Amino acid sequence: MTKTYLTLLALLSTLTLYAQKWPEYGLSQVRIIEADRTIVARIEPSGKPDIYTGRQYYWYSSNTIQTTQGGFSGRLLHGIYQEFYISKNLKTQGYFKKGLKDGVWKSWNENGTLIETETWQQGSKNGEFTTYDALGRQKQQGNYKDGFREGKVRSYQGPDSVTTVRYKAGQPVKAAPASPTVWQKLKEFRLWKKHSPKTTA
């Protein structure tokens, strides 16, 4: 009897120990209902990640989501994040990794039309982004690097109208004037010769 009791006691102690340690590694889900939206997010119960001064950290405290640059004072968001309109249509969906936005984030209007996709990496925009108009048609497409637009950004005014602007570290780069081709030079020469006044001996 004593042996059985001791075995049972040891088993309960082990289960209690694991129950105490589990929150350090597990995830918890929170649900916040506000006037114009409902937030469903996962939080990291504990942990001390490396902090980047220039990054925005999202954390949970007192039934609200807070954001702070270069620090936090609550439980960091960690895992899938979703916002819903009052109509229950999806508004925003993305992923947090230790308080920082990470991966692809999407936003929709109240009618359920996709309006934006962005790519994040450790709290900074990195990768492709696309915006859409109210009808879901592509409006703008390009890339970010370290939080700044980089490379070609295409803007669509219609099915047959596309404007391309090249960016470097977030600033538009003026394209150098293209050198005329041989055919363009030949065409200009012919036009000049055609309209030049004829000289008589």
Short mmCIF file of C-alpha atoms in Angstrom, two decimals:
data_model
loop_
_atom_site.label_atom_id
_atom_site.label_comp_id
_atom_site.label_asym_id
_atom_site.label_seq_id
_atom_site.Cartn_x
_atom_site.Cartn_y
_atom_site.Cartn_z
CA MET A 1 0.00 0.00 0.00
CA THR A 2 2.81 2.34 0.96
CA LYS A 3 4.62 1.56 -2.30
CA THR A 4 1.51 2.34 -4.34
CA TYR A 5 1.02 5.60 -2.45
CA LEU A 6 4.62 6.68 -3.06
CA THR A 7 4.35 5.84 -6.77
CA LEU A 8 1.15 7.87 -7.05
CA LEU A 9 2.74 10.79 -5.19
CA ALA A 10 5.77 10.75 -7.50
CA LEU A 11 3.50 10.70 -10.56
CA LEU A 12 1.46 13.66 -9.32
CA SER A 13 4.65 15.59 -8.52
CA THR A 14 5.92 14.99 -12.06
CA LEU A 15 2.63 16.14 -13.60
CA THR A 16 2.63 19.23 -11.39
CA LEU A 17 6.20 20.02 -12.41
CA TYR A 18 5.34 19.78 -16.12
CA ALA A 19 2.20 21.85 -15.57
CA GLN A 20 4.31 24.58 -14.01
CA LYS A 21 6.92 24.54 -16.77
CA TRP A 22 4.54 24.26 -19.74
CA PRO A 23 3.50 27.96 -19.88
CA GLU A 24 7.12 28.93 -20.53
CA TYR A 25 6.98 27.16 -23.89
CA GLY A 26 3.28 27.09 -24.73
CA LEU A 27 1.07 29.65 -26.41
CA SER A 28 -2.09 31.28 -25.15
CA GLN A 29 -4.90 32.82 -27.19
CA VAL A 30 -6.59 36.12 -26.37
CA ARG A 31 -9.80 37.61 -27.73
CA ILE A 32 -10.39 41.37 -27.52
CA ILE A 33 -13.72 42.92 -28.48
CA GLU A 34 -13.59 46.63 -29.37
CA ALA A 35 -16.20 49.04 -30.74
CA ASP A 36 -15.25 48.57 -34.40
CA ARG A 37 -13.36 45.27 -34.44
CA THR A 38 -12.60 41.98 -32.74
CA ILE A 39 -9.01 40.82 -32.30
CA VAL A 40 -7.96 37.19 -31.94
CA ALA A 41 -4.26 36.74 -31.24
CA ARG A 42 -1.77 34.38 -29.71
CA ILE A 43 0.69 35.50 -27.09
CA GLU A 44 3.91 34.15 -25.69
CA PRO A 45 3.46 33.68 -21.91
CA SER A 46 7.13 34.30 -21.17
CA GLY A 47 10.51 34.83 -22.74
CA LYS A 48 13.16 37.51 -23.19
CA PRO A 49 14.01 37.90 -26.89
CA ASP A 50 16.73 40.08 -28.33
CA ILE A 51 15.40 43.63 -28.67
CA TYR A 52 15.93 45.75 -31.80
CA THR A 53 15.78 49.46 -31.02
CA GLY A 54 14.29 50.52 -34.34
CA ARG A 55 11.52 47.89 -34.46
CA GLN A 56 7.90 48.10 -33.31
CA TYR A 57 6.96 45.46 -30.73
CA TYR A 58 3.37 44.37 -30.24
CA TRP A 59 2.39 43.06 -26.82
CA TYR A 60 -0.66 42.25 -24.71
CA SER A 61 -1.56 43.76 -21.34
CA SER A 62 -4.83 44.54 -19.52
CA ASN A 63 -6.94 43.17 -22.37
CA THR A 64 -5.43 45.51 -24.97
CA ILE A 65 -2.78 45.24 -27.67
CA GLN A 66 0.03 47.74 -27.18
CA THR A 67 2.88 48.72 -29.48
CA THR A 68 6.24 50.15 -28.45
CA GLN A 69 9.43 50.93 -30.33
CA GLY A 70 12.42 49.00 -29.03
CA GLY A 71 10.76 47.42 -25.99
CA PHE A 72 7.70 45.88 -24.35
CA SER A 73 6.04 45.54 -20.97
CA GLY A 74 3.68 42.59 -21.22
CA ARG A 75 3.26 39.37 -23.14
CA LEU A 76 4.57 39.52 -26.69
CA LEU A 77 2.30 38.54 -29.55
CA HIS A 78 3.57 35.28 -31.00
CA GLY A 79 1.68 33.31 -33.62
CA ILE A 80 -1.29 33.97 -35.86
CA TYR A 81 -3.08 37.33 -35.54
CA GLN A 82 -6.55 38.16 -36.90
CA GLU A 83 -8.85 41.18 -36.85
CA PHE A 84 -12.54 40.98 -37.75
CA TYR A 85 -15.10 43.64 -38.66
CA ILE A 86 -18.34 43.83 -36.66
CA SER A 87 -19.90 41.91 -39.57
CA LYS A 88 -17.39 39.10 -38.74
CA ASN A 89 -15.67 39.55 -42.10
CA LEU A 90 -11.91 39.23 -41.90
CA LYS A 91 -10.13 42.60 -41.72
CA THR A 92 -6.45 41.77 -41.14
CA GLN A 93 -4.48 38.55 -40.94
CA GLY A 94 -0.81 37.98 -40.27
CA TYR A 95 1.78 36.40 -38.04
CA PHE A 96 3.90 37.65 -35.16
CA LYS A 97 7.23 36.21 -34.09
CA LYS A 98 8.20 37.29 -30.58
CA GLY A 99 6.33 40.58 -30.88
CA LEU A 100 7.46 41.45 -34.40
CA LYS A 101 5.47 41.20 -37.62
CA ASP A 102 6.76 38.35 -39.75
CA GLY A 103 5.72 36.74 -43.03
CA VAL A 104 2.84 37.75 -45.29
CA TRP A 105 0.19 40.15 -43.93
CA LYS A 106 -3.15 40.71 -45.68
CA SER A 107 -5.90 43.32 -45.30
CA TRP A 108 -9.49 43.32 -46.62
CA ASN A 109 -12.28 45.88 -46.82
CA GLU A 110 -15.68 45.30 -45.19
CA ASN A 111 -16.99 43.65 -48.34
CA GLY A 112 -14.26 41.01 -48.19
CA THR A 113 -12.20 42.41 -51.07
CA LEU A 114 -8.44 42.13 -50.67
CA ILE A 115 -6.87 45.60 -50.46
CA GLU A 116 -3.24 44.94 -49.52
CA THR A 117 -0.58 42.27 -49.04
CA GLU A 118 2.79 42.95 -47.41
CA THR A 119 5.82 40.84 -46.57
CA TRP A 120 7.55 41.36 -43.21
CA GLN A 121 10.75 40.02 -41.69
CA GLN A 122 11.55 40.56 -37.99
CA GLY A 123 9.37 43.66 -37.77
CA SER A 124 10.59 45.29 -40.97
CA LYS A 125 8.98 45.33 -44.42
CA ASN A 126 11.06 43.02 -46.58
CA GLY A 127 9.83 41.53 -49.81
CA GLU A 128 6.90 41.92 -52.14
CA PHE A 129 3.88 44.15 -51.57
CA THR A 130 0.70 44.63 -53.60
CA THR A 131 -2.22 47.04 -53.21
CA TYR A 132 -5.66 46.68 -54.77
CA ASP A 133 -8.56 49.01 -55.52
CA ALA A 134 -12.11 48.66 -54.14
CA LEU A 135 -12.95 46.13 -56.86
CA GLY A 136 -9.94 43.94 -56.10
CA ARG A 137 -7.95 45.00 -59.15
CA GLN A 138 -4.20 45.33 -58.77
CA LYS A 139 -3.25 48.96 -58.16
CA GLN A 140 0.43 48.90 -57.21
CA GLN A 141 3.13 46.24 -56.93
CA GLY A 142 6.76 46.28 -55.86
CA ASN A 143 9.26 45.35 -53.17
CA TYR A 144 10.57 46.58 -49.83
CA LYS A 145 14.05 46.16 -48.42
CA ASP A 146 14.76 46.96 -44.75
CA GLY A 147 11.54 48.99 -44.56
CA PHE A 148 12.10 51.03 -47.73
CA ARG A 149 10.84 50.65 -51.26
CA GLU A 150 13.49 49.10 -53.46
CA GLY A 151 13.64 48.42 -57.18
CA LYS A 152 10.77 48.77 -59.64
CA VAL A 153 7.32 49.76 -58.36
CA ARG A 154 4.53 49.40 -60.90
CA SER A 155 1.33 51.44 -60.71
CA TYR A 156 -1.71 50.35 -62.72
CA GLN A 157 -4.12 53.06 -63.92
CA GLY A 158 -6.06 50.64 -66.11
CA PRO A 159 -5.73 47.36 -68.00
CA ASP A 160 -3.42 48.94 -70.59
CA SER A 161 -1.77 51.69 -68.53
CA VAL A 162 1.23 50.92 -66.33
CA THR A 163 3.69 53.39 -64.81
CA THR A 164 7.03 52.13 -63.47
CA VAL A 165 9.18 54.02 -60.98
CA ARG A 166 12.52 52.71 -59.73
CA TYR A 167 13.37 53.21 -56.03
CA LYS A 168 16.63 53.13 -54.11
CA ALA A 169 16.43 53.08 -50.30
CA GLY A 170 12.91 54.49 -50.44
CA GLN A 171 13.71 57.34 -52.84
CA PRO A 172 12.60 57.46 -56.49
CA VAL A 173 15.54 57.29 -58.88
CA LYS A 174 15.43 59.49 -61.97
CA ALA A 175 16.10 57.48 -65.08
CA ALA A 176 18.99 58.69 -67.20
CA PRO A 177 17.89 59.84 -70.66
CA ALA A 178 18.26 57.01 -73.13
CA SER A 179 20.85 57.41 -75.86
CA PRO A 180 19.32 57.54 -79.35
CA THR A 181 19.69 54.36 -81.36
CA VAL A 182 21.31 54.19 -84.80
CA TRP A 183 17.88 54.05 -86.44
CA GLN A 184 16.70 57.09 -84.49
CA LYS A 185 19.80 59.00 -85.57
CA LEU A 186 19.24 57.96 -89.18
CA LYS A 187 15.59 59.02 -89.02
CA GLU A 188 16.55 62.41 -87.56
CA PHE A 189 19.20 62.87 -90.25
CA ARG A 190 16.67 62.11 -93.00
CA LEU A 191 14.18 64.57 -91.52
CA TRP A 192 16.87 67.22 -91.24
CA LYS A 193 17.99 66.62 -94.81
CA LYS A 194 14.40 66.73 -96.07
CA HIS A 195 13.63 70.06 -94.43
CA SER A 196 17.01 71.73 -94.80
CA PRO A 197 17.11 74.58 -97.34
CA LYS A 198 18.64 73.62 -100.66
CA THR A 199 21.66 75.63 -101.76
CA THR A 200 22.18 76.60 -105.36
CA ALA A 201 25.52 77.03 -107.02
#
